[in-house]
Every structure is written in C-alpha cells, then in structure tokens.
mmCIF file of C-alpha atoms (C1' of nucleotides) in Angstrom:
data_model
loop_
_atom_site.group_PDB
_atom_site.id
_atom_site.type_symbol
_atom_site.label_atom_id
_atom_site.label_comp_id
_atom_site.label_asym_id
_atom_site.label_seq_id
_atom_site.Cartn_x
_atom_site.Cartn_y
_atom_site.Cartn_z
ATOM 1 C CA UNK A 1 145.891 -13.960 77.553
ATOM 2 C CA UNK A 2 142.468 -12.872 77.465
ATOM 3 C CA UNK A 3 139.324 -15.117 78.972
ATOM 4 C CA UNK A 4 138.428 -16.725 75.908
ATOM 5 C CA UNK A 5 141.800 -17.661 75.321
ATOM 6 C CA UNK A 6 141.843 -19.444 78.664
ATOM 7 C CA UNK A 7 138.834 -20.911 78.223
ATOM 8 C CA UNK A 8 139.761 -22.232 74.576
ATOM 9 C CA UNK A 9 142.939 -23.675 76.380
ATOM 10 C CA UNK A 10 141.286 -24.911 79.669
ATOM 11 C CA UNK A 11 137.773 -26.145 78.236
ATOM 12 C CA UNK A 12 135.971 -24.162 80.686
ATOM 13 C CA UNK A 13 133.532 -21.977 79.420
ATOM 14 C CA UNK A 14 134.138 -18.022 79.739
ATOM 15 C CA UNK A 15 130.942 -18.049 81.889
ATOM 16 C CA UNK A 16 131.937 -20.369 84.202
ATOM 17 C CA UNK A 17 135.272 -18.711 84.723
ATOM 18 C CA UNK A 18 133.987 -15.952 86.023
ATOM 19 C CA UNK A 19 131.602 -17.815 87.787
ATOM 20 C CA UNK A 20 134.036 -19.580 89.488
ATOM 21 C CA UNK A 21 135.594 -16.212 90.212
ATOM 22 C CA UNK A 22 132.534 -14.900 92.018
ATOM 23 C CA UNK A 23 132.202 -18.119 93.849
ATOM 24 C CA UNK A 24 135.691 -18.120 95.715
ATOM 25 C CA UNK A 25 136.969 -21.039 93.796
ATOM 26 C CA UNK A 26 139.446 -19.358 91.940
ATOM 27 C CA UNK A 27 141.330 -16.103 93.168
ATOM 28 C CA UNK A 28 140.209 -12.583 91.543
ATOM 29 C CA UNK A 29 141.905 -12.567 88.268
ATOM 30 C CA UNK A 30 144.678 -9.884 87.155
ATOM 31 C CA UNK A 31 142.683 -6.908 84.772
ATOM 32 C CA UNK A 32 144.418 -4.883 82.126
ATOM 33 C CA UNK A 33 144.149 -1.596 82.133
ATOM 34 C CA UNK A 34 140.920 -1.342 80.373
ATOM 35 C CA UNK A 35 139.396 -4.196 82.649
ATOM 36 C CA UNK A 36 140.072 -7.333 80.690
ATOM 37 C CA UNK A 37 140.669 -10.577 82.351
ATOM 38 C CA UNK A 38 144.480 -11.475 81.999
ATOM 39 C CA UNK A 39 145.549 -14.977 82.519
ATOM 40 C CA UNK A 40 148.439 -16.931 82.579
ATOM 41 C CA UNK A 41 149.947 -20.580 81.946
ATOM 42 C CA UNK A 42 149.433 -20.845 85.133
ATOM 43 C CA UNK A 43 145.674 -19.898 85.978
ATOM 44 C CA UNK A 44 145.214 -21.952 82.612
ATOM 45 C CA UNK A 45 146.854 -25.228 84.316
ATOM 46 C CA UNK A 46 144.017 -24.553 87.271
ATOM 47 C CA UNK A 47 141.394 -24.554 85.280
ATOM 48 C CA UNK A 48 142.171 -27.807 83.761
ATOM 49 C CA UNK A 49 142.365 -29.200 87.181
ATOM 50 C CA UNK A 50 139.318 -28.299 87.849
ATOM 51 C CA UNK A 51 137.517 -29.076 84.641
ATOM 52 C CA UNK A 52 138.833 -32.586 85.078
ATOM 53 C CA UNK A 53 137.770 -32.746 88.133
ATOM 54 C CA UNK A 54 134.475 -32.044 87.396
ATOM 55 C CA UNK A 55 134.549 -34.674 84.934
ATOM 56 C CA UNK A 56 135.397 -36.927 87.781
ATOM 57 C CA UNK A 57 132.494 -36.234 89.588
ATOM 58 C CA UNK A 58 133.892 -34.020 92.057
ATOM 59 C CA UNK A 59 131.531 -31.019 93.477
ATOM 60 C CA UNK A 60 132.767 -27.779 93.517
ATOM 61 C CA UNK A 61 132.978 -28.074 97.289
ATOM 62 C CA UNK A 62 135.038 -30.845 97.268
ATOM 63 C CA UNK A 63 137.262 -29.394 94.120
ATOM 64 C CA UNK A 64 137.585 -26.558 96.781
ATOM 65 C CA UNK A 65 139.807 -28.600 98.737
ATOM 66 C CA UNK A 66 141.409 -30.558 96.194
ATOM 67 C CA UNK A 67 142.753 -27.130 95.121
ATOM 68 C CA UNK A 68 143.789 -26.248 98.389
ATOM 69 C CA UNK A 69 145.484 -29.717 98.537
ATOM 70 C CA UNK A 70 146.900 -29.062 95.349
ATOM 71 C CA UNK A 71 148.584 -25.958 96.749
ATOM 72 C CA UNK A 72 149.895 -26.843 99.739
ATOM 73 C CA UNK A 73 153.142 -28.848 99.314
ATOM 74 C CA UNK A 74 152.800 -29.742 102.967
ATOM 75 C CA UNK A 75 150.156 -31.693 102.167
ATOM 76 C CA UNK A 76 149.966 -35.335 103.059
ATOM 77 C CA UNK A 77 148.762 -37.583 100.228
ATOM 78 C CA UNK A 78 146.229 -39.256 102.823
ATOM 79 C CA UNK A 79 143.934 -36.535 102.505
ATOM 80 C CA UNK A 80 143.689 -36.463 98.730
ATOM 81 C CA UNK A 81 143.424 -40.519 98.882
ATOM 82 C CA UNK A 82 140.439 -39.878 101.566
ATOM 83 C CA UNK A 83 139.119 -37.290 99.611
ATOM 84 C CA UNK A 84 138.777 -39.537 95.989
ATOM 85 C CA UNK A 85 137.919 -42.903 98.217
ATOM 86 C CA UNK A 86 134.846 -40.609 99.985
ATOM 87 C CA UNK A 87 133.752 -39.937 95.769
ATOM 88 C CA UNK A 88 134.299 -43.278 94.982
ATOM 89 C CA UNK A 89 131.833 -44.604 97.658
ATOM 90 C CA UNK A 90 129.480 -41.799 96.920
ATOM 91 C CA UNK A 91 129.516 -43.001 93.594
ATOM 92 C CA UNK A 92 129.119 -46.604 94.473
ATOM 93 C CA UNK A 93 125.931 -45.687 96.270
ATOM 94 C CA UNK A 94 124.794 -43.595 93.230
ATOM 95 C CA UNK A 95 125.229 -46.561 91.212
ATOM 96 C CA UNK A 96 123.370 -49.034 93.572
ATOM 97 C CA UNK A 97 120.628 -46.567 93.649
ATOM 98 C CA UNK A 98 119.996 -46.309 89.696
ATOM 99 C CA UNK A 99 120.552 -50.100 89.597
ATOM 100 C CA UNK A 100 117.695 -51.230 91.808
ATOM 101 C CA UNK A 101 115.713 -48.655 89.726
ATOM 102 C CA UNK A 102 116.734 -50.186 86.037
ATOM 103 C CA UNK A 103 116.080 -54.225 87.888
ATOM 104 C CA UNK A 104 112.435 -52.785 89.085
ATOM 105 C CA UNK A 105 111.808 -51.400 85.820
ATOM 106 C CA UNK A 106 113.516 -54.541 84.145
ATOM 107 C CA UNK A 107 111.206 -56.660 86.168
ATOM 108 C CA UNK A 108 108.128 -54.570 84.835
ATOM 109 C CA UNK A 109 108.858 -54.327 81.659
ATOM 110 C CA UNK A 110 109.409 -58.502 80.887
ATOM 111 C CA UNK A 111 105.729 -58.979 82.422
ATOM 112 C CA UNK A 112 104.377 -56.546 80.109
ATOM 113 C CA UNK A 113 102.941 -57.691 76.930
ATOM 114 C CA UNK A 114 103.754 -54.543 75.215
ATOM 115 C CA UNK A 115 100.802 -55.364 72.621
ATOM 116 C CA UNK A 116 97.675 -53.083 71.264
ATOM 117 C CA UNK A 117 95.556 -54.226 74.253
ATOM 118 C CA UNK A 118 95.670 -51.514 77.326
ATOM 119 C CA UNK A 119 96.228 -53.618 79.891
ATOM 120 C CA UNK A 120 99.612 -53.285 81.436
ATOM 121 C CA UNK A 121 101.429 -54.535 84.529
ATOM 122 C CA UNK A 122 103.744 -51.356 84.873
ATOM 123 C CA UNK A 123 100.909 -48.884 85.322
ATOM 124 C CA UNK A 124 99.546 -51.202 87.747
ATOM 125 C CA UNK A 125 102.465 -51.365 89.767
ATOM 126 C CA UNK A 126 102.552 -47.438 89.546
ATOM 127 C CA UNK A 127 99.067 -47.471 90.665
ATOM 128 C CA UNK A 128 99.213 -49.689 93.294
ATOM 129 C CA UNK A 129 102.559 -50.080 94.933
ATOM 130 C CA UNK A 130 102.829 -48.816 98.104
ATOM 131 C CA UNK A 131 105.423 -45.959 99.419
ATOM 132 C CA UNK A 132 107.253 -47.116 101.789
ATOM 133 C CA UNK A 133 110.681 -45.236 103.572
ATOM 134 C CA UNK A 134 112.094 -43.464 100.200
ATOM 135 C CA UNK A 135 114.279 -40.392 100.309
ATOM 136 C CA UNK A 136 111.480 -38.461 99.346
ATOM 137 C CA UNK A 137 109.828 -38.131 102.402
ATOM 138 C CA UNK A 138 111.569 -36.380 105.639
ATOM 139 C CA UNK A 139 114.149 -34.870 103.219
ATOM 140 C CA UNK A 140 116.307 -32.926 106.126
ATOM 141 C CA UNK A 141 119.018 -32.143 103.823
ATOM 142 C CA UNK A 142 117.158 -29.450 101.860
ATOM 143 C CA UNK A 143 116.841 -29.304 97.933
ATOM 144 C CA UNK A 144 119.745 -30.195 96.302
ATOM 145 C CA UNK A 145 121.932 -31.528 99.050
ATOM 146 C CA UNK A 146 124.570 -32.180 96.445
ATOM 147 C CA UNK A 147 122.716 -35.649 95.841
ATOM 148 C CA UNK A 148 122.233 -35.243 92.402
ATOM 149 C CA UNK A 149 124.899 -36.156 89.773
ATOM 150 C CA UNK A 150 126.662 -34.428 87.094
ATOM 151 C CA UNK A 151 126.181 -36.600 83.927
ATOM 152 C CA UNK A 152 127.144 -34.575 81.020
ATOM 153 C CA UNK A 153 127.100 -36.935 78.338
ATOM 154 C CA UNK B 1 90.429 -33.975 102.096
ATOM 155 C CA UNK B 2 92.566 -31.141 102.800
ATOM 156 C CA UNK B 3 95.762 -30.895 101.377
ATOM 157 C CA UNK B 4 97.759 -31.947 104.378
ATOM 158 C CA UNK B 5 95.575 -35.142 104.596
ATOM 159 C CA UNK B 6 96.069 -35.790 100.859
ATOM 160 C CA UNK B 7 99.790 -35.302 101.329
ATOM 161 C CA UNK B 8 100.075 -37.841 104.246
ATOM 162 C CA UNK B 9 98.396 -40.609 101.942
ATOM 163 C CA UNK B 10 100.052 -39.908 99.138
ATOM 164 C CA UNK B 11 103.483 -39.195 100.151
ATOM 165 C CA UNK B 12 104.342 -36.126 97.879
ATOM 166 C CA UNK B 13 105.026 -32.948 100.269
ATOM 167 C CA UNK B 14 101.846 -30.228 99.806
ATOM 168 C CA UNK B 15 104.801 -28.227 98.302
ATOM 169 C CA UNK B 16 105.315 -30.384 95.290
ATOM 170 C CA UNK B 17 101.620 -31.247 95.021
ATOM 171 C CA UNK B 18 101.003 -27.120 94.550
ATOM 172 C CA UNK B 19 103.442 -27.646 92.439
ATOM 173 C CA UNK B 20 102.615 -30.053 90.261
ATOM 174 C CA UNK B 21 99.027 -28.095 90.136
ATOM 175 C CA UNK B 22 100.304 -24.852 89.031
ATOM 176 C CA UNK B 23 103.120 -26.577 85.950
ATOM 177 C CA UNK B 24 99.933 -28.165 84.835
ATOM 178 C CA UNK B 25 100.763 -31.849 86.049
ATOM 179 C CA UNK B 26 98.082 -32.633 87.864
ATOM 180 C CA UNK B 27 94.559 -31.164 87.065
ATOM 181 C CA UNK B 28 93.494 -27.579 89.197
ATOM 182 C CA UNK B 29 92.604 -29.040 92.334
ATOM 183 C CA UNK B 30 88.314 -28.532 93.518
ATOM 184 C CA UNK B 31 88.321 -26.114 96.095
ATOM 185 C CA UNK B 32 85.859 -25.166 99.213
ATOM 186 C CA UNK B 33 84.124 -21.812 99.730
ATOM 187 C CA UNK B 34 87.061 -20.549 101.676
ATOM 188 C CA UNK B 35 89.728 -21.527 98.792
ATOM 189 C CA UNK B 36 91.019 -24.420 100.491
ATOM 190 C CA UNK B 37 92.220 -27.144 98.002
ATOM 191 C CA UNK B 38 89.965 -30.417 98.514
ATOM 192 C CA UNK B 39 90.718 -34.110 97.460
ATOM 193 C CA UNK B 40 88.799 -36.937 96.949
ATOM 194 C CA UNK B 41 90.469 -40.876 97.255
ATOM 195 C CA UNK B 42 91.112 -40.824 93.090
ATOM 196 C CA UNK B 43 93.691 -37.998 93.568
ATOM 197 C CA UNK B 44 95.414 -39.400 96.271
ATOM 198 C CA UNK B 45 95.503 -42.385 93.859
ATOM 199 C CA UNK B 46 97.142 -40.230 91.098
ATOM 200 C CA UNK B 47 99.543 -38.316 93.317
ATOM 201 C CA UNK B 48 100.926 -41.428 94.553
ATOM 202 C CA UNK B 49 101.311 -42.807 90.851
ATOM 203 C CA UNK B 50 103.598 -39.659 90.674
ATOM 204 C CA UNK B 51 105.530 -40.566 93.372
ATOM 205 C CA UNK B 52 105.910 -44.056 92.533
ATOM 206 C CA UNK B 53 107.120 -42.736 89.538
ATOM 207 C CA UNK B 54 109.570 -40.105 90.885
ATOM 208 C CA UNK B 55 110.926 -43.001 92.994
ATOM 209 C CA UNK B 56 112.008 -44.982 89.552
ATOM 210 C CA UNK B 57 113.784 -42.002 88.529
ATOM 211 C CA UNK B 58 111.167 -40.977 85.660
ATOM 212 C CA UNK B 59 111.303 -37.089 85.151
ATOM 213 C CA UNK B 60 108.088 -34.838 85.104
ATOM 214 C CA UNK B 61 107.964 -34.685 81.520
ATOM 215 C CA UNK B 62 108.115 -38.574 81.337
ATOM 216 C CA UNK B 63 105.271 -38.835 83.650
ATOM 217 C CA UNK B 64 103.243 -36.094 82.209
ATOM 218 C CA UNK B 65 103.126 -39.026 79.205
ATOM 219 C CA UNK B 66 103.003 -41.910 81.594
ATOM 220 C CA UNK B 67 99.590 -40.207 83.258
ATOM 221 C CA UNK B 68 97.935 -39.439 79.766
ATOM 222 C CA UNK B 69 98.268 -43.573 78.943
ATOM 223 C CA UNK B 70 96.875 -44.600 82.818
ATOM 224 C CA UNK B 71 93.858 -42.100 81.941
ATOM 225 C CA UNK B 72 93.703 -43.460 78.601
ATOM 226 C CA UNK B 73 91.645 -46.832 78.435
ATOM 227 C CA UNK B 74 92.113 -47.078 74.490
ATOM 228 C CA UNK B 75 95.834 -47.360 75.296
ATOM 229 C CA UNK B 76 98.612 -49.192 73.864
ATOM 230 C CA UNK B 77 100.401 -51.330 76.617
ATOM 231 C CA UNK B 78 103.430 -51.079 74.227
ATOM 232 C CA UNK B 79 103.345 -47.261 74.409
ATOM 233 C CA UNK B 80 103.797 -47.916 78.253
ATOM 234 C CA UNK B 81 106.482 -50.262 77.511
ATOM 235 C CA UNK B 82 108.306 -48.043 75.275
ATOM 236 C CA UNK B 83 108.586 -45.144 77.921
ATOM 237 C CA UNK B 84 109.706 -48.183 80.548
ATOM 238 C CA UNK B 85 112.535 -49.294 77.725
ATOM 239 C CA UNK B 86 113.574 -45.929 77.503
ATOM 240 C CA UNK B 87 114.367 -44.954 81.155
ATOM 241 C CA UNK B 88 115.805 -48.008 81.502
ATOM 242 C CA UNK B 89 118.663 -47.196 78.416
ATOM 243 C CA UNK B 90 118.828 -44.070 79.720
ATOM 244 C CA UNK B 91 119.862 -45.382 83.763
ATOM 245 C CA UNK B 92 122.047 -47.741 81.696
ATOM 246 C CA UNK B 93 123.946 -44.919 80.105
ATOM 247 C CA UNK B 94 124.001 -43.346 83.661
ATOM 248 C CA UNK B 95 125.544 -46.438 85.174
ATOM 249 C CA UNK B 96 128.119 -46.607 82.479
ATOM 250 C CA UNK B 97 128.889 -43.335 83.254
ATOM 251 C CA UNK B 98 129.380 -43.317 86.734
ATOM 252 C CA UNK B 99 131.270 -46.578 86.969
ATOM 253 C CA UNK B 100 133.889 -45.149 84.382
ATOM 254 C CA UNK B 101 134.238 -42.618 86.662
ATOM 255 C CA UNK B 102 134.714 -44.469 89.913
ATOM 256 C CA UNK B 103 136.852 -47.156 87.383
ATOM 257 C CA UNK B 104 139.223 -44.019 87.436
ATOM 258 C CA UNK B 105 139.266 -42.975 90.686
ATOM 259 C CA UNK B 106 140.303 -46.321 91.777
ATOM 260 C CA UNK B 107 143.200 -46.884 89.844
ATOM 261 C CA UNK B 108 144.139 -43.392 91.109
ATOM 262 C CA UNK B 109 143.470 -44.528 94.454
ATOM 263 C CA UNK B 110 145.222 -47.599 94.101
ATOM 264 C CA UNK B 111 148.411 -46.050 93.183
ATOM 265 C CA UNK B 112 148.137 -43.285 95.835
ATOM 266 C CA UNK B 113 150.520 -44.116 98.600
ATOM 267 C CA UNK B 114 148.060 -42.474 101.194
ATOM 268 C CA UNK B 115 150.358 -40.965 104.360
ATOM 269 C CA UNK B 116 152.415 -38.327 105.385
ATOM 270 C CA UNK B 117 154.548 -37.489 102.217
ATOM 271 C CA UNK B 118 152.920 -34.548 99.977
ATOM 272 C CA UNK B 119 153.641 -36.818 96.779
ATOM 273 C CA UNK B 120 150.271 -38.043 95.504
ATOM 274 C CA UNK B 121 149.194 -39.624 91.943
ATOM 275 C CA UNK B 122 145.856 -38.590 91.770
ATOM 276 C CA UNK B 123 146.607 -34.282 92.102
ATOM 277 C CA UNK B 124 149.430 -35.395 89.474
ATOM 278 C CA UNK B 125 146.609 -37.365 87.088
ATOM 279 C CA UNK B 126 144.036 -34.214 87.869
ATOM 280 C CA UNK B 127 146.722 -31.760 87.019
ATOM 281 C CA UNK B 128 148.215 -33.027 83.839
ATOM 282 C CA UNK B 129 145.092 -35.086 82.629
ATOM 283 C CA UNK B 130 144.295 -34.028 78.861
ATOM 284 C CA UNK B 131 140.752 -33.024 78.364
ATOM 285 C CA UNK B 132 139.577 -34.972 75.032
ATOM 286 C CA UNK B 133 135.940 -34.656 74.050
ATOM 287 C CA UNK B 134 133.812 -34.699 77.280
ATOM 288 C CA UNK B 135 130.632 -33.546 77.346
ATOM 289 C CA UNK B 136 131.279 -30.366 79.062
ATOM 290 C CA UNK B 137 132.450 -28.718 76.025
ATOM 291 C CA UNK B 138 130.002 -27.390 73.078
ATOM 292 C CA UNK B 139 126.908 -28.478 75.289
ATOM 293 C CA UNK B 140 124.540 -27.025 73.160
ATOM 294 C CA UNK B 141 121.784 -29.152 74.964
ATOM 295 C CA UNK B 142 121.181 -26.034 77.153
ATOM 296 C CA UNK B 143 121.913 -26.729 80.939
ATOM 297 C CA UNK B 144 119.699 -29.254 82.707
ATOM 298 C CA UNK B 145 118.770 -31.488 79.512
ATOM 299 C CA UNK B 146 117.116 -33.946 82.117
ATOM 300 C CA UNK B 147 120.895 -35.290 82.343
ATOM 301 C CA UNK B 148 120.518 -34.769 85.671
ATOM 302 C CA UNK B 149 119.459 -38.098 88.079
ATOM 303 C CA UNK B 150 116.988 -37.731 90.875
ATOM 304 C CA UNK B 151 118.783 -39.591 93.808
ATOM 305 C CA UNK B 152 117.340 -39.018 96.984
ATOM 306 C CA UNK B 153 119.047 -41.050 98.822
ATOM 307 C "C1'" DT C 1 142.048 7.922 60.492
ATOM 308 C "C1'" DA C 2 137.719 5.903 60.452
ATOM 309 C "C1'" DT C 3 134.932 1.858 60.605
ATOM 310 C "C1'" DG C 4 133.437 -2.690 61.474
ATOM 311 C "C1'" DG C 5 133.356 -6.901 63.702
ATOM 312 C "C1'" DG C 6 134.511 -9.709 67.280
ATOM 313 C "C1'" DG C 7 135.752 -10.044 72.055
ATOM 314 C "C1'" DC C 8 135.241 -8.272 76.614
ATOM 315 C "C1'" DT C 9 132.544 -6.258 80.658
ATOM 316 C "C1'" DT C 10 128.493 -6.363 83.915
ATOM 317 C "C1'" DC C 11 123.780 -7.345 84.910
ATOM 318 C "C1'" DC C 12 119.596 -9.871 84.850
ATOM 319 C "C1'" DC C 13 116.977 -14.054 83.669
ATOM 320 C "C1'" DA C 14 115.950 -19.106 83.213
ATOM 321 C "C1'" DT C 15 116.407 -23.884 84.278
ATOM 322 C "C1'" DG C 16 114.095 -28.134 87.632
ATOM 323 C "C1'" DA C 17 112.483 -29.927 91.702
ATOM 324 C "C1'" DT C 18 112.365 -28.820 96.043
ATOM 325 C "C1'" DG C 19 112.048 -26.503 100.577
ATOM 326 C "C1'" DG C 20 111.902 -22.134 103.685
ATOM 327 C "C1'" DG C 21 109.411 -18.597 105.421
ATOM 328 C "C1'" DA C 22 106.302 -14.529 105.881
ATOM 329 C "C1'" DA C 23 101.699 -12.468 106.033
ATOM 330 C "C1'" DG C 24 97.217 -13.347 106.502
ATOM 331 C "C1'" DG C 25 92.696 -16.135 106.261
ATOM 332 C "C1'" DT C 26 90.014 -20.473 108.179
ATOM 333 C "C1'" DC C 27 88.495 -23.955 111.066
ATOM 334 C "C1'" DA C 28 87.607 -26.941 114.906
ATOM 335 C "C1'" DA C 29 88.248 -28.013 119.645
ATOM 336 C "C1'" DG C 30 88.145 -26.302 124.159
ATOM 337 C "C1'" DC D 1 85.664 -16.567 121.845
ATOM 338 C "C1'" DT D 2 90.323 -17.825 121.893
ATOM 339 C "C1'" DT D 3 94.033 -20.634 120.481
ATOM 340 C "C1'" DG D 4 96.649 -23.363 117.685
ATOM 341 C "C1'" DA D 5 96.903 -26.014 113.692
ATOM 342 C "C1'" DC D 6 96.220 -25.743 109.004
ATOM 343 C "C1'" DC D 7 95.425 -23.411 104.711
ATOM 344 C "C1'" DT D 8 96.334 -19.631 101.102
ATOM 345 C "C1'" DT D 9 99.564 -16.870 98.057
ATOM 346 C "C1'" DC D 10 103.945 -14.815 97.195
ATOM 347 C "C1'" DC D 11 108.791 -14.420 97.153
ATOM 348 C "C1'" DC D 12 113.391 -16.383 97.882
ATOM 349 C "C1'" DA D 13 117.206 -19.885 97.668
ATOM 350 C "C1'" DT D 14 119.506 -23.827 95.877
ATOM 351 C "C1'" DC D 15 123.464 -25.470 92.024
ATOM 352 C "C1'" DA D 16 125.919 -25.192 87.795
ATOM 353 C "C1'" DT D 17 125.088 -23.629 83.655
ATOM 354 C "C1'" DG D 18 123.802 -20.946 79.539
ATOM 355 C "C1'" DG D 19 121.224 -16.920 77.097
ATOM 356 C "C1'" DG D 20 121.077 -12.398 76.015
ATOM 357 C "C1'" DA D 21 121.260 -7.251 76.310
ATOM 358 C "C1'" DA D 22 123.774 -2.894 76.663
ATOM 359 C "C1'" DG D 23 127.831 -0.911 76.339
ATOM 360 C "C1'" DC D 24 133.061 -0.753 76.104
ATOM 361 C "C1'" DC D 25 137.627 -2.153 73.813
ATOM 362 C "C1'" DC D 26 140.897 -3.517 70.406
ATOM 363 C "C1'" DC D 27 142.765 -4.684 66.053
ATOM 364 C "C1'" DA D 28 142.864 -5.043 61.137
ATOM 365 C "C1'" DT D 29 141.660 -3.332 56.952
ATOM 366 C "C1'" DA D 30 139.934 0.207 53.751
#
DNA sequence: TATGGGGCTTCCCATGATGGGAAGGTCAAG
DNA sequence: CTTGACCTTCCCATCATGGGAAGCCCCATA
C-alpha cells in the first residue's frame, strides 16, 4: 500500500512517516518501481505502536528503544517495565511542576478583586517577587532537553 | 547598566533579553555611543516581571497582554484576573492530561511481571492499542498552538 | 488514447524559546 | 598599550510538526 494508505491506517501523518524515516526510527521503506513508498500490514502495525506511544508521552528517543524492545524476543520484560516506570515518574514531576504553578496562580487570583479599579495583587506579585533557584537560570541541559511535554489536545 | 549587569539582576539570560527586544516584547533598548545596550533600574524591573511570569508558565503572547495592563494605570484588575483564570484552566487541562497518561502507564506497569521472561503487557497494550480520536490526528491548529508547557525543571 | 485530478516524490521554510559560537568592536584595569 | 572581559551582529541547532512548491506517476473516464 501506498503512504497515505498507511498513514490513513496508522494515524500518522504522511509527513511524519517519512520523517521518521529520515530520523532512523523506522527502517528505509520498500519503493516501487517508480519510487513510491510500499508498505505492508506489517510496517502499518509499527506505526501504530509508535503513534500510541506518542500518545503516551513517550519521546521519540525513548520509542527508539521501546521498538527495539519490541523486536527482540529475547527481551526481558524488566526493561520495558523500567522504561514506562522512568515516564511515569517523569510525568509525576511534570505534574508537580504545573501544580505548584496553578496553587500560586490560585492563590493570586482569590486576593484579587477582579473589579474596574487597577489595583491588583497579581501584577504586584509579578512585579515584586523575587527569583530565586528556577530552572531558568544555569540551564546546562541546552534548549529543549526533552523537558517540554507533548499535549496535543 | 550593561546588558550583562541587567541580566544578573533580572535573571533572564542577555540571549532572551535580545530576544525579547528584537520580537518586539520589550521596548528597543537606549544605547551608548559605541552601540552598547544600556539599562536603567525600571527595565530590570520589567525584565524580571517577564521572568516571574515565564516561571508561572504564561507564554510570550500572554505576557505581551499581561505588560500592556502593568503599564496601563486606567486598568481593569479584572482584565488581570481574567488572563490569571485562564492559565490556570489551561494548566488544569494539562494536568488532566498528563495524569490520564501516567493513570495508563500504571495499570500497564502494574500488570507487567518485570524480569527475565520476554512476555510483557505493556509492548502487548502499545502494539494492539486502537487509536480513537486523539489529538494527533486532523490537528489543524498548526504545530506549536502554545500546547506546548514550559517546564524547566 | 488523451486528459485531468489526486497522490506521490523531494526540497525548503516556519514554528517557539533557547543556547552555541564566530568575527569583530569596546572598555577598563594594570 | 596590552590584555581580558564584555559587547555587538549574524548564523546555526534544537524537536516534532505542518505548509507549500515543483515536478512525477497512476488510474479512471471521456
């Protein structure tokens, strides 16, 4: 089957399966004659593995070695069970993260009047809070060191 | 103040604060006779409003709107607390989000025997999983629709 | 058989916030 | 006056994703 078939069958986009192509994810696909894409059940079944584990949260990094995990039958099923506890604690800190933001902001918002007058307790604390140790400073990792979350919806 | 100077006060990198300056987020800064960038106390002030603001997870556009009503005296405090509302919904949706997926991942976990045997649940629940309606599909919101969270740590 | 439309190919560009690094000018302390 | 720290601009990279152009390919229908 052509790529939009796949993609149709795997919800990937045609885009990204070449993408993932170029990227080493997935292996070089087979080409008719005339250079088409031709995929199988097979490469379709991937794809879903890898679209749902995207929707899981997983990086491409770590769907890297899922994949690899998937193929090997010598596997042991402690490294998959590492691999999904490491995401789940990633997560966990993701969540803690965005929750001390919302309870700040909560805080903020039930002292301000939210009225016609201008005078407002949440531009004050912008204004005048201090900066202590946050991520933002002495960033090592370099941009984008897979910190940021996927949240398509 | 030099730049350097104004970025040790204020905690935003002299990257970001160039930045910022050229996308129109902060006002061109005054400059010296040789073209080096100068900053008075009230700027430092502002840039570190920004970063307060980065730190609660607001996006540029958000404080682009969140600037105009701290410069504006005739201002509403409940246009303030509007914006505040709003990013809070918005990291509640996030939350939601995220804790669905790590709900997931640890039932998956759970049921995961975890040693030596290849057998393992969660390939089998990533392999066969259908893909219902998840956002990935038809995103016509263009990539990066400020879905994205700023976690930096 | 010719034609048209839809699907495929590659290639380049943009996103958003951030840092890296090069090439070259400036400044202050020694 | 030299040296080193700091400043300037400019370009590049990230990551996953889509947009769009230019040019083939393939099939169905006239």
């Amino acid at each position: 089957m052509n790529i939009g078939d796949a993609s149709a069958r795997s919800g990937v986009s045609a885009k990204m399966i070449r993408y993932y192509e170029q990227t080493g994810l997935i292996p070089l696909a087979a080409r008719t004659t005339s250079g088409y894409r031709n995929y199988a059940d097979s490469d379709v079944h991937m794809l879903r593995f890898i679209a749902r584990s995207r929707d899981l949260g997983f990086s491409i990094s770590e769907i890297t070695d899922l994949l690899d995990l998937w193929r090997n039958t010598d596997r042991r099923s402690a490294d998959v069970k590492a691999l999904a506890q490491a995401r789940i604690q990633d997560l966990r800190h993701k969540i803690t993260h965005l929750q001390d933001m919302a309870d700040t902001l909560e805080t903020l918002v039930r002292s301000c009047a939210g009225d016609e007058r201008p005078d407002c307790p949440i531009l004050h604390n912008l204004e005048t809070e201090a900066f202590p140790a946050s991520g933002r400073r002495s960033n090592h990792a370099g941009p984008h060191a897979n910190i940021n979350e996927r949240i398509t919806s």
